Amino acid sequence: MDTVLTCLRAAAEPTRLRLLLLCARAELTVSDLTQILGQSQPRVSRHLKLMCDAGLLERFREGAWAFYRRAARGDAAVIAEALAAMVPVDDPELALDLERLNQVKRARAESADAYFTAAAGDWARIRAMHIDEAEVERALITSMSPRDDARPIADLLDLGTGTGRLIELFGPSVERAIGIDASRAMLAVARAAIERAGLNHCSVRQGDVYQLPFPGESFDAVTLHQVLHFLDDPAAVLQEAARVLRPGGRLIAVDFAPHTLEELREVHAHRRLGLRDSDMRGWLARAGLTPAAPQHLKGHPLTVVVWAATRPFAASPARPTTPTATLAEFAL
Ligand SMILES: C[S@@+](CC[C@H](N)C(=O)[O-])C[C@H]1O[C@@H](n2cnc3c(N)ncnc32)[C@H](O)[C@@H]1O
C-alpha cells in the first residue's frame, strides 16, 4: 500500500508525469529535461528528486554528469512502467515533449556524425588510443568460436561497423557479413578496406542501429564493438539486435567499463562514460538473451569489457517488428 500511494502521489502532477514519460524513452540529464520542458533547472531538479525518492526514477552519476531514467528495479519500477504506458502520448503537451526529445536526440546524432566525419580517416589510430586492440580482438575471437550451446556463425551482422574492422577480422571465416553504420564517411573507409581485403561476400550499408532493415531471425551473430557508449538508449539497440538473431545466435558487445575520463565525452563525442555490468545483464536478459559472465580486460586507464549473450534455441522472438527490407535485398 505504502509504495503504491507514494508512487501515485509523486506522479500526480503534470510536470512529473511528463518527466516520467520522457525518462521512460531515454536516459536524460537535467539540462536535457530543462530544455525539453522549458522550465527552470531548480524546478525540474526538485521534481526529479521527488520522483527518485518515490522510486519511480533512477538517478545515476557518470563522471561530471548525472542521468535520470525510469526505474528498472523494485516494486516502484512496475508502477513506473504501468504509469508511463498509460500516459496519452497524443495529448498535445506530451506530443510536443516527445517532439522536443527527438530534437535533442537528433542534435546529438548530428554532432556525433560530424565527429565521425572528421575522424574517419584517422579512426584506426583513435580506436587504439586507450586500449590494447590485439588483446580485445583475441577475446572477441574466443567469444565467436564454436560452442555447443550456440549455432555456427555463417551470417554475421556488425552494428556501428565504422571503418569495418570487425568485418575485416571475421569476414574471412563467415559466409556473409554485413556492417551497418550511420556515418557515410566511416562507411567510405570501410568499403575501401573490404575491397582491399577481397571480401566480396561482405558489405556495409548506411542505416540506423535502432531500426535494422532486416526481418527477425536473419543472423547467427551480431557484434557491437565500441558502439553502445555513443547511444542514448543502449537497451533499445540490444533489443533490436536480439530481434534479428536466430535461435542459438549470439550477441557480442565490447565496450568500456565505467570510467571518469570526461575528455572522451568532450573531445570524442562519447555519450556514456562506460557501461555497467548490472545494466548490461538486465538489458540483455530483457531482450530475451542469456548473458554469459562478462570478460574484463584491464587496461590503463580504461578497462574494456566483452559481454556475450546467446538467444536460447527454444525462445520466441524478443520483440517482433515489421522489417523495412528483406535480407535478400542486402545480398551482394
Ligand atoms: C566508435 S565507432 C566504432 C566503430 C567500429 N565498431 C570500431 O570498433 O572500429 C562507433 C560507430 O557507431 C556509429 N553509430 C553511432 N550511432 C549510430 C546509429 N544510431 N546507427 C548506426 N550507427 C551508429 C558511428 O557512426 C560510428 O561509426
mmCIF file of C-alpha atoms and ligand atoms in Angstrom:
data_model
loop_
_atom_site.group_PDB
_atom_site.id
_atom_site.type_symbol
_atom_site.label_atom_id
_atom_site.label_comp_id
_atom_site.label_asym_id
_atom_site.label_seq_id
_atom_site.Cartn_x
_atom_site.Cartn_y
_atom_site.Cartn_z
ATOM 1 C CA MET A 1 0.000 0.000 0.000
ATOM 2 C CA ASP A 2 2.689 2.473 1.055
ATOM 3 C CA THR A 3 4.714 2.040 -2.128
ATOM 4 C CA VAL A 4 1.674 2.398 -4.365
ATOM 5 C CA LEU A 5 0.454 5.501 -2.559
ATOM 6 C CA THR A 6 3.908 7.111 -2.533
ATOM 7 C CA CYS A 7 4.285 6.450 -6.264
ATOM 8 C CA LEU A 8 0.823 7.721 -7.143
ATOM 9 C CA ARG A 9 1.328 10.879 -5.067
ATOM 10 C CA ALA A 10 4.686 11.507 -6.727
ATOM 11 C CA ALA A 11 3.280 11.026 -10.224
ATOM 12 C CA ALA A 12 0.078 13.016 -9.638
ATOM 13 C CA GLU A 13 1.366 16.296 -11.031
ATOM 14 C CA PRO A 14 1.551 17.286 -14.708
ATOM 15 C CA THR A 15 5.293 18.105 -14.894
ATOM 16 C CA ARG A 16 6.211 14.933 -13.051
ATOM 17 C CA LEU A 17 4.077 12.793 -15.349
ATOM 18 C CA ARG A 18 5.824 14.441 -18.293
ATOM 19 C CA LEU A 19 9.193 13.646 -16.697
ATOM 20 C CA LEU A 20 8.171 10.029 -16.235
ATOM 21 C CA LEU A 21 7.221 9.709 -19.894
ATOM 22 C CA LEU A 22 10.477 11.305 -21.081
ATOM 23 C CA CYS A 23 12.682 9.250 -18.764
ATOM 24 C CA ALA A 24 10.924 6.102 -19.953
ATOM 25 C CA ARG A 25 12.086 6.949 -23.504
ATOM 26 C CA ALA A 26 15.736 7.852 -22.848
ATOM 27 C CA GLU A 27 18.370 8.415 -20.186
ATOM 28 C CA LEU A 28 18.442 12.181 -19.832
ATOM 29 C CA THR A 29 20.356 14.841 -17.926
ATOM 30 C CA VAL A 30 18.719 17.707 -16.026
ATOM 31 C CA SER A 31 19.834 20.046 -18.764
ATOM 32 C CA ASP A 32 18.186 17.840 -21.470
ATOM 33 C CA LEU A 33 14.982 17.825 -19.427
ATOM 34 C CA THR A 34 15.108 21.557 -18.748
ATOM 35 C CA GLN A 35 15.451 22.188 -22.476
ATOM 36 C CA ILE A 36 12.548 19.872 -23.348
ATOM 37 C CA LEU A 37 10.144 21.076 -20.666
ATOM 38 C CA GLY A 38 11.061 24.755 -20.915
ATOM 39 C CA GLN A 39 11.158 25.062 -17.125
ATOM 40 C CA SER A 40 13.901 26.298 -14.808
ATOM 41 C CA GLN A 41 16.616 23.892 -13.659
ATOM 42 C CA PRO A 42 15.855 24.213 -9.885
ATOM 43 C CA ARG A 43 12.222 23.431 -10.571
ATOM 44 C CA VAL A 44 12.984 20.407 -12.768
ATOM 45 C CA SER A 45 15.566 19.179 -10.221
ATOM 46 C CA ARG A 46 13.010 19.407 -7.418
ATOM 47 C CA HIS A 47 10.509 17.308 -9.364
ATOM 48 C CA LEU A 48 13.198 14.786 -10.276
ATOM 49 C CA LYS A 49 14.254 14.390 -6.651
ATOM 50 C CA LEU A 50 10.696 13.679 -5.620
ATOM 51 C CA MET A 51 10.309 11.070 -8.363
ATOM 52 C CA CYS A 52 13.610 9.418 -7.378
ATOM 53 C CA ASP A 53 12.656 9.413 -3.694
ATOM 54 C CA ALA A 54 9.414 7.642 -4.607
ATOM 55 C CA GLY A 55 11.402 5.053 -6.607
ATOM 56 C CA LEU A 56 9.768 5.898 -9.958
ATOM 57 C CA LEU A 57 13.003 7.240 -11.470
ATOM 58 C CA GLU A 58 16.644 6.277 -11.004
ATOM 59 C CA ARG A 59 19.487 8.763 -10.941
ATOM 60 C CA PHE A 60 22.990 7.615 -11.804
ATOM 61 C CA ARG A 61 26.182 9.558 -11.990
ATOM 62 C CA GLU A 62 28.794 9.213 -14.705
ATOM 63 C CA GLY A 63 31.812 11.479 -14.341
ATOM 64 C CA ALA A 64 30.559 15.062 -14.127
ATOM 65 C CA TRP A 65 27.083 14.223 -15.470
ATOM 66 C CA ALA A 66 24.027 12.751 -13.789
ATOM 67 C CA PHE A 67 21.400 10.868 -15.786
ATOM 68 C CA TYR A 68 17.785 10.059 -14.976
ATOM 69 C CA ARG A 69 15.812 7.124 -16.276
ATOM 70 C CA ARG A 70 12.669 5.206 -15.404
ATOM 71 C CA ALA A 71 13.381 2.819 -12.526
ATOM 72 C CA ALA A 72 14.161 -0.702 -13.639
ATOM 73 C CA ARG A 73 14.184 -2.477 -10.281
ATOM 74 C CA GLY A 74 11.826 -2.840 -7.357
ATOM 75 C CA ASP A 75 8.068 -2.569 -6.821
ATOM 76 C CA ALA A 76 8.038 1.108 -7.805
ATOM 77 C CA ALA A 77 9.565 0.151 -11.182
ATOM 78 C CA VAL A 78 6.472 -1.911 -12.006
ATOM 79 C CA ILE A 79 4.272 1.078 -11.183
ATOM 80 C CA ALA A 80 6.543 3.421 -13.173
ATOM 81 C CA GLU A 81 6.243 1.151 -16.224
ATOM 82 C CA ALA A 82 2.458 0.939 -15.908
ATOM 83 C CA LEU A 83 2.046 4.700 -15.450
ATOM 84 C CA ALA A 84 4.347 5.515 -18.385
ATOM 85 C CA ALA A 85 2.302 3.168 -20.577
ATOM 86 C CA MET A 86 -0.958 4.852 -19.504
ATOM 87 C CA VAL A 87 0.133 8.390 -20.339
ATOM 88 C CA PRO A 88 -1.719 9.518 -23.501
ATOM 89 C CA VAL A 89 1.100 10.351 -25.940
ATOM 90 C CA ASP A 90 -1.361 12.112 -28.273
ATOM 91 C CA ASP A 91 -2.019 14.742 -25.617
ATOM 92 C CA PRO A 92 -0.760 17.972 -27.311
ATOM 93 C CA GLU A 93 1.618 18.901 -24.475
ATOM 94 C CA LEU A 94 3.095 15.401 -24.244
ATOM 95 C CA ALA A 95 3.353 15.117 -28.021
ATOM 96 C CA LEU A 96 5.354 18.359 -28.012
ATOM 97 C CA ASP A 97 7.636 16.985 -25.264
ATOM 98 C CA LEU A 98 8.307 13.881 -27.352
ATOM 99 C CA GLU A 99 8.990 16.011 -30.433
ATOM 100 C CA ARG A 100 11.479 18.084 -28.404
ATOM 101 C CA LEU A 101 13.048 14.866 -27.113
ATOM 102 C CA ASN A 102 13.531 13.792 -30.731
ATOM 103 C CA GLN A 103 15.118 17.165 -31.489
ATOM 104 C CA VAL A 104 17.579 16.669 -28.605
ATOM 105 C CA LYS A 105 18.406 13.185 -29.918
ATOM 106 C CA ARG A 106 18.768 14.443 -33.496
ATOM 107 C CA ALA A 107 21.115 17.243 -32.417
ATOM 108 C CA ARG A 108 23.241 14.708 -30.552
ATOM 109 C CA ALA A 109 23.283 12.329 -33.520
ATOM 110 C CA GLU A 110 24.319 15.200 -35.811
ATOM 111 C CA SER A 111 27.208 16.195 -33.571
ATOM 112 C CA ALA A 112 28.332 12.527 -33.329
ATOM 113 C CA ASP A 113 28.086 12.276 -37.118
ATOM 114 C CA ALA A 114 30.196 15.431 -37.507
ATOM 115 C CA TYR A 115 32.755 13.898 -35.141
ATOM 116 C CA PHE A 116 32.931 10.654 -37.160
ATOM 117 C CA THR A 117 33.084 12.542 -40.456
ATOM 118 C CA ALA A 118 36.165 14.339 -39.142
ATOM 119 C CA ALA A 119 37.649 11.199 -37.514
ATOM 120 C CA ALA A 120 37.019 8.640 -40.291
ATOM 121 C CA GLY A 121 40.429 8.886 -41.968
ATOM 122 C CA ASP A 122 42.255 8.617 -38.649
ATOM 123 C CA TRP A 123 39.939 6.103 -36.958
ATOM 124 C CA ALA A 124 42.404 3.199 -36.701
ATOM 125 C CA ARG A 125 44.742 5.383 -34.603
ATOM 126 C CA ILE A 126 41.952 6.880 -32.455
ATOM 127 C CA ARG A 127 40.444 3.446 -31.731
ATOM 128 C CA ALA A 128 43.777 2.160 -30.419
ATOM 129 C CA MET A 129 44.424 5.209 -28.202
ATOM 130 C CA HIS A 130 43.121 3.847 -24.915
ATOM 131 C CA ILE A 131 43.208 0.067 -25.282
ATOM 132 C CA ASP A 132 45.335 -2.891 -26.333
ATOM 133 C CA GLU A 133 43.470 -3.773 -29.513
ATOM 134 C CA ALA A 134 45.239 -7.094 -30.042
ATOM 135 C CA GLU A 135 44.052 -8.314 -26.631
ATOM 136 C CA VAL A 136 40.471 -7.182 -27.316
ATOM 137 C CA GLU A 137 40.448 -8.908 -30.690
ATOM 138 C CA ARG A 138 41.792 -12.143 -29.170
ATOM 139 C CA ALA A 139 38.912 -12.055 -26.655
ATOM 140 C CA LEU A 140 36.430 -11.392 -29.447
ATOM 141 C CA ILE A 141 37.711 -14.316 -31.499
ATOM 142 C CA THR A 142 37.322 -16.574 -28.445
ATOM 143 C CA SER A 143 33.720 -15.352 -27.916
ATOM 144 C CA MET A 144 32.894 -16.131 -31.543
ATOM 145 C CA SER A 145 34.452 -19.611 -31.569
ATOM 146 C CA PRO A 146 32.220 -22.705 -31.982
ATOM 147 C CA ARG A 147 30.216 -23.749 -28.893
ATOM 148 C CA ASP A 148 27.694 -26.481 -28.187
ATOM 149 C CA ASP A 149 25.029 -24.078 -26.907
ATOM 150 C CA ALA A 150 25.249 -21.721 -29.903
ATOM 151 C CA ARG A 151 24.729 -22.134 -33.634
ATOM 152 C CA PRO A 152 27.692 -21.945 -36.023
ATOM 153 C CA ILE A 153 28.258 -18.453 -37.386
ATOM 154 C CA ALA A 154 27.544 -18.190 -41.107
ATOM 155 C CA ASP A 155 25.717 -14.811 -41.223
ATOM 156 C CA LEU A 156 27.249 -12.002 -39.212
ATOM 157 C CA LEU A 157 25.868 -8.509 -38.594
ATOM 158 C CA ASP A 158 28.193 -5.825 -37.234
ATOM 159 C CA LEU A 159 26.315 -2.842 -35.786
ATOM 160 C CA GLY A 160 28.061 0.540 -35.802
ATOM 161 C CA THR A 161 30.670 -1.046 -38.027
ATOM 162 C CA GLY A 162 32.528 2.249 -38.516
ATOM 163 C CA THR A 163 35.552 1.609 -40.702
ATOM 164 C CA GLY A 164 34.662 -2.095 -40.794
ATOM 165 C CA ARG A 165 37.390 -3.535 -38.573
ATOM 166 C CA LEU A 166 35.224 -6.443 -37.366
ATOM 167 C CA ILE A 167 34.165 -7.246 -40.922
ATOM 168 C CA GLU A 168 37.840 -7.474 -41.835
ATOM 169 C CA LEU A 169 38.507 -9.636 -38.775
ATOM 170 C CA PHE A 170 35.609 -12.098 -39.121
ATOM 171 C CA GLY A 171 34.750 -11.778 -42.829
ATOM 172 C CA PRO A 172 37.178 -14.492 -43.916
ATOM 173 C CA SER A 173 35.525 -17.083 -41.637
ATOM 174 C CA VAL A 174 31.821 -16.454 -42.368
ATOM 175 C CA GLU A 175 29.561 -16.885 -45.386
ATOM 176 C CA ARG A 176 28.265 -13.344 -45.239
ATOM 177 C CA ALA A 177 28.985 -10.309 -43.091
ATOM 178 C CA ILE A 178 27.052 -7.059 -43.196
ATOM 179 C CA GLY A 179 28.058 -3.861 -41.415
ATOM 180 C CA ILE A 180 25.566 -1.109 -40.558
ATOM 181 C CA ASP A 181 26.597 2.411 -39.694
ATOM 182 C CA ALA A 182 25.078 5.910 -39.701
ATOM 183 C CA SER A 183 28.214 7.690 -40.895
ATOM 184 C CA ARG A 184 28.825 7.853 -44.638
ATOM 185 C CA ALA A 185 32.409 8.958 -44.005
ATOM 186 C CA MET A 186 33.189 5.919 -41.820
ATOM 187 C CA LEU A 187 31.477 3.628 -44.350
ATOM 188 C CA ALA A 188 33.591 5.001 -47.203
ATOM 189 C CA VAL A 189 36.707 3.889 -45.310
ATOM 190 C CA ALA A 190 35.070 0.505 -44.523
ATOM 191 C CA ARG A 191 34.196 -0.113 -48.187
ATOM 192 C CA ALA A 192 37.770 0.542 -49.258
ATOM 193 C CA ALA A 193 39.095 -1.825 -46.552
ATOM 194 C CA ILE A 194 36.660 -4.604 -47.508
ATOM 195 C CA GLU A 195 37.556 -4.258 -51.167
ATOM 196 C CA ARG A 196 41.291 -4.248 -50.398
ATOM 197 C CA ALA A 197 40.867 -7.450 -48.371
ATOM 198 C CA GLY A 198 38.956 -9.099 -51.254
ATOM 199 C CA LEU A 199 35.937 -9.830 -49.030
ATOM 200 C CA ASN A 200 33.389 -9.922 -51.849
ATOM 201 C CA HIS A 201 30.822 -11.713 -49.688
ATOM 202 C CA CYS A 202 30.825 -8.848 -47.182
ATOM 203 C CA SER A 203 29.187 -5.442 -47.441
ATOM 204 C CA VAL A 204 28.339 -2.332 -45.478
ATOM 205 C CA ARG A 205 25.204 -0.200 -45.574
ATOM 206 C CA GLN A 206 24.144 3.109 -44.139
ATOM 207 C CA GLY A 207 21.454 2.559 -41.523
ATOM 208 C CA ASP A 208 20.276 3.204 -38.010
ATOM 209 C CA VAL A 209 21.045 0.581 -35.378
ATOM 210 C CA TYR A 210 17.733 1.390 -33.659
ATOM 211 C CA GLN A 211 15.769 0.263 -36.737
ATOM 212 C CA LEU A 212 17.527 -2.521 -38.545
ATOM 213 C CA PRO A 213 16.365 -3.124 -42.112
ATOM 214 C CA PHE A 214 16.197 -6.906 -41.655
ATOM 215 C CA PRO A 215 13.483 -9.399 -40.823
ATOM 216 C CA GLY A 216 13.672 -11.220 -37.495
ATOM 217 C CA GLU A 217 15.994 -14.215 -37.142
ATOM 218 C CA SER A 218 18.320 -13.241 -40.002
ATOM 219 C CA PHE A 219 21.747 -13.620 -38.389
ATOM 220 C CA ASP A 220 23.803 -16.107 -36.399
ATOM 221 C CA ALA A 221 25.798 -13.424 -34.630
ATOM 222 C CA VAL A 222 25.542 -9.693 -34.016
ATOM 223 C CA THR A 223 28.529 -7.671 -32.859
ATOM 224 C CA LEU A 224 28.700 -4.170 -31.367
ATOM 225 C CA HIS A 225 32.274 -3.033 -30.969
ATOM 226 C CA GLN A 226 32.663 0.286 -29.124
ATOM 227 C CA VAL A 227 29.215 1.494 -30.181
ATOM 228 C CA LEU A 228 26.981 1.407 -27.103
ATOM 229 C CA HIS A 229 28.744 4.318 -25.371
ATOM 230 C CA PHE A 230 27.623 6.575 -28.250
ATOM 231 C CA LEU A 231 23.964 5.733 -27.818
ATOM 232 C CA ASP A 232 21.147 7.381 -25.869
ATOM 233 C CA ASP A 233 19.298 4.120 -25.451
ATOM 234 C CA PRO A 234 21.613 1.076 -25.496
ATOM 235 C CA ALA A 235 18.784 -1.163 -24.224
ATOM 236 C CA ALA A 236 16.660 -0.439 -27.315
ATOM 237 C CA VAL A 237 19.545 -1.343 -29.630
ATOM 238 C CA LEU A 238 20.233 -4.596 -27.764
ATOM 239 C CA GLN A 239 16.541 -5.412 -28.125
ATOM 240 C CA GLU A 240 16.712 -4.728 -31.857
ATOM 241 C CA ALA A 241 19.896 -6.814 -32.156
ATOM 242 C CA ALA A 242 18.188 -9.704 -30.340
ATOM 243 C CA ARG A 243 15.256 -9.487 -32.765
ATOM 244 C CA VAL A 244 17.456 -10.251 -35.788
ATOM 245 C CA LEU A 245 19.298 -13.119 -34.073
ATOM 246 C CA ARG A 246 18.333 -16.678 -34.951
ATOM 247 C CA PRO A 247 17.673 -19.072 -32.050
ATOM 248 C CA GLY A 248 21.100 -20.188 -30.852
ATOM 249 C CA GLY A 249 22.602 -16.993 -32.238
ATOM 250 C CA ARG A 250 24.931 -14.875 -30.156
ATOM 251 C CA LEU A 251 25.390 -11.227 -29.441
ATOM 252 C CA ILE A 252 28.831 -9.890 -28.550
ATOM 253 C CA ALA A 253 29.145 -6.333 -27.280
ATOM 254 C CA VAL A 254 32.500 -4.789 -26.482
ATOM 255 C CA ASP A 255 32.721 -1.502 -24.653
ATOM 256 C CA PHE A 256 34.353 0.349 -21.794
ATOM 257 C CA ALA A 257 33.696 -0.386 -18.137
ATOM 258 C CA PRO A 258 32.547 2.705 -16.176
ATOM 259 C CA HIS A 259 35.304 5.327 -16.088
ATOM 260 C CA THR A 260 35.838 9.017 -15.377
ATOM 261 C CA LEU A 261 37.685 10.231 -18.481
ATOM 262 C CA GLU A 262 35.433 13.212 -19.065
ATOM 263 C CA GLU A 263 37.526 14.247 -22.085
ATOM 264 C CA LEU A 264 36.103 11.288 -24.027
ATOM 265 C CA ARG A 265 32.735 12.977 -23.788
ATOM 266 C CA GLU A 266 34.061 16.418 -24.605
ATOM 267 C CA VAL A 267 36.543 15.578 -27.353
ATOM 268 C CA HIS A 268 35.382 12.222 -28.724
ATOM 269 C CA ALA A 269 31.578 12.542 -28.648
ATOM 270 C CA HIS A 270 31.036 9.705 -26.128
ATOM 271 C CA ARG A 271 27.546 9.808 -24.686
ATOM 272 C CA ARG A 272 28.261 7.432 -21.794
ATOM 273 C CA LEU A 273 31.420 7.016 -19.729
ATOM 274 C CA GLY A 274 31.354 3.236 -19.998
ATOM 275 C CA LEU A 275 28.638 0.711 -19.172
ATOM 276 C CA ARG A 276 27.897 -1.193 -16.000
ATOM 277 C CA ASP A 277 27.741 -4.986 -15.880
ATOM 278 C CA SER A 278 24.459 -4.835 -13.976
ATOM 279 C CA ASP A 279 22.830 -2.655 -16.651
ATOM 280 C CA MET A 280 24.127 -4.838 -19.461
ATOM 281 C CA ARG A 281 22.956 -8.019 -17.738
ATOM 282 C CA GLY A 282 19.460 -6.566 -17.254
ATOM 283 C CA TRP A 283 19.198 -5.206 -20.808
ATOM 284 C CA LEU A 284 20.395 -8.459 -22.375
ATOM 285 C CA ALA A 285 18.013 -10.528 -20.264
ATOM 286 C CA ARG A 286 15.089 -8.228 -21.101
ATOM 287 C CA ALA A 287 15.965 -8.644 -24.787
ATOM 288 C CA GLY A 288 15.366 -12.386 -24.320
ATOM 289 C CA LEU A 289 19.048 -13.353 -24.333
ATOM 290 C CA THR A 290 21.020 -15.437 -21.869
ATOM 291 C CA PRO A 291 24.045 -13.423 -20.771
ATOM 292 C CA ALA A 292 27.379 -15.129 -20.068
ATOM 293 C CA ALA A 293 29.791 -13.829 -17.422
ATOM 294 C CA PRO A 294 31.419 -10.659 -18.784
ATOM 295 C CA GLN A 295 35.120 -10.704 -19.540
ATOM 296 C CA HIS A 296 37.095 -7.740 -18.189
ATOM 297 C CA LEU A 297 40.293 -6.758 -19.974
ATOM 298 C CA LYS A 298 42.035 -4.461 -17.570
ATOM 299 C CA GLY A 299 43.928 -1.633 -19.205
ATOM 300 C CA HIS A 300 45.306 1.753 -18.263
ATOM 301 C CA PRO A 301 43.393 3.878 -17.774
ATOM 302 C CA LEU A 302 40.432 2.091 -19.326
ATOM 303 C CA THR A 303 39.066 -1.404 -18.840
ATOM 304 C CA VAL A 304 37.350 -2.998 -21.821
ATOM 305 C CA VAL A 305 34.531 -5.491 -21.232
ATOM 306 C CA VAL A 306 33.305 -8.231 -23.560
ATOM 307 C CA TRP A 307 29.638 -9.041 -22.900
ATOM 308 C CA ALA A 308 28.402 -12.154 -24.687
ATOM 309 C CA ALA A 309 24.836 -13.472 -24.694
ATOM 310 C CA THR A 310 23.002 -16.217 -26.530
ATOM 311 C CA ARG A 311 19.461 -16.377 -27.796
ATOM 312 C CA PRO A 312 18.034 -19.620 -26.428
ATOM 313 C CA PHE A 313 17.207 -22.220 -29.087
ATOM 314 C CA ALA A 314 13.579 -22.563 -27.974
ATOM 315 C CA ALA A 315 12.789 -18.870 -27.421
ATOM 316 C CA SER A 316 10.251 -16.916 -29.412
ATOM 317 C CA PRO A 317 11.285 -13.568 -30.960
ATOM 318 C CA ALA A 318 12.071 -10.934 -28.311
ATOM 319 C CA ARG A 319 10.039 -8.182 -29.961
ATOM 320 C CA PRO A 320 8.644 -8.889 -33.424
ATOM 321 C CA THR A 321 8.553 -5.760 -35.590
ATOM 322 C CA THR A 322 7.852 -5.184 -39.261
ATOM 323 C CA PRO A 323 11.024 -5.296 -41.313
ATOM 324 C CA THR A 324 11.561 -2.456 -43.777
ATOM 325 C CA ALA A 325 13.524 -4.622 -46.217
ATOM 326 C CA THR A 326 14.372 -8.250 -46.628
ATOM 327 C CA LEU A 327 17.800 -9.733 -46.153
ATOM 328 C CA ALA A 328 17.814 -10.726 -49.825
ATOM 329 C CA GLU A 329 17.837 -7.040 -50.789
ATOM 330 C CA PHE A 330 21.127 -6.723 -48.981
ATOM 331 C CA ALA A 331 22.747 -9.763 -50.560
ATOM 332 C CA LEU A 332 25.647 -8.985 -52.836
HETATM 333 C C1 LIG B 1 33.375 4.242 -32.007
HETATM 334 S S1 LIG B 1 32.770 3.871 -33.566
HETATM 335 C C2 LIG B 1 33.109 2.149 -33.594
HETATM 336 C C3 LIG B 1 33.325 1.645 -34.981
HETATM 337 C C4 LIG B 1 33.747 0.187 -35.061
HETATM 338 N N1 LIG B 1 32.761 -0.697 -34.479
HETATM 339 C C5 LIG B 1 35.103 0.039 -34.429
HETATM 340 O O1 LIG B 1 35.176 -0.509 -33.332
HETATM 341 O O2 LIG B 1 36.075 0.494 -35.009
HETATM 342 C C6 LIG B 1 31.023 3.954 -33.335
HETATM 343 C C7 LIG B 1 30.267 3.880 -34.627
HETATM 344 O O3 LIG B 1 28.879 3.802 -34.323
HETATM 345 C C8 LIG B 1 28.193 4.525 -35.315
HETATM 346 N N2 LIG B 1 26.862 4.889 -34.810
HETATM 347 C C9 LIG B 1 26.554 5.660 -33.751
HETATM 348 N N3 LIG B 1 25.226 5.754 -33.611
HETATM 349 C C10 LIG B 1 24.676 5.022 -34.616
HETATM 350 C C11 LIG B 1 23.341 4.727 -35.019
HETATM 351 N N4 LIG B 1 22.280 5.182 -34.339
HETATM 352 N N5 LIG B 1 23.140 3.935 -36.100
HETATM 353 C C12 LIG B 1 24.205 3.455 -36.798
HETATM 354 N N6 LIG B 1 25.483 3.697 -36.463
HETATM 355 C C13 LIG B 1 25.725 4.468 -35.390
HETATM 356 C C14 LIG B 1 29.068 5.726 -35.581
HETATM 357 O O4 LIG B 1 28.795 6.320 -36.842
HETATM 358 C C15 LIG B 1 30.465 5.114 -35.501
HETATM 359 O O5 LIG B 1 30.951 4.725 -36.754
#
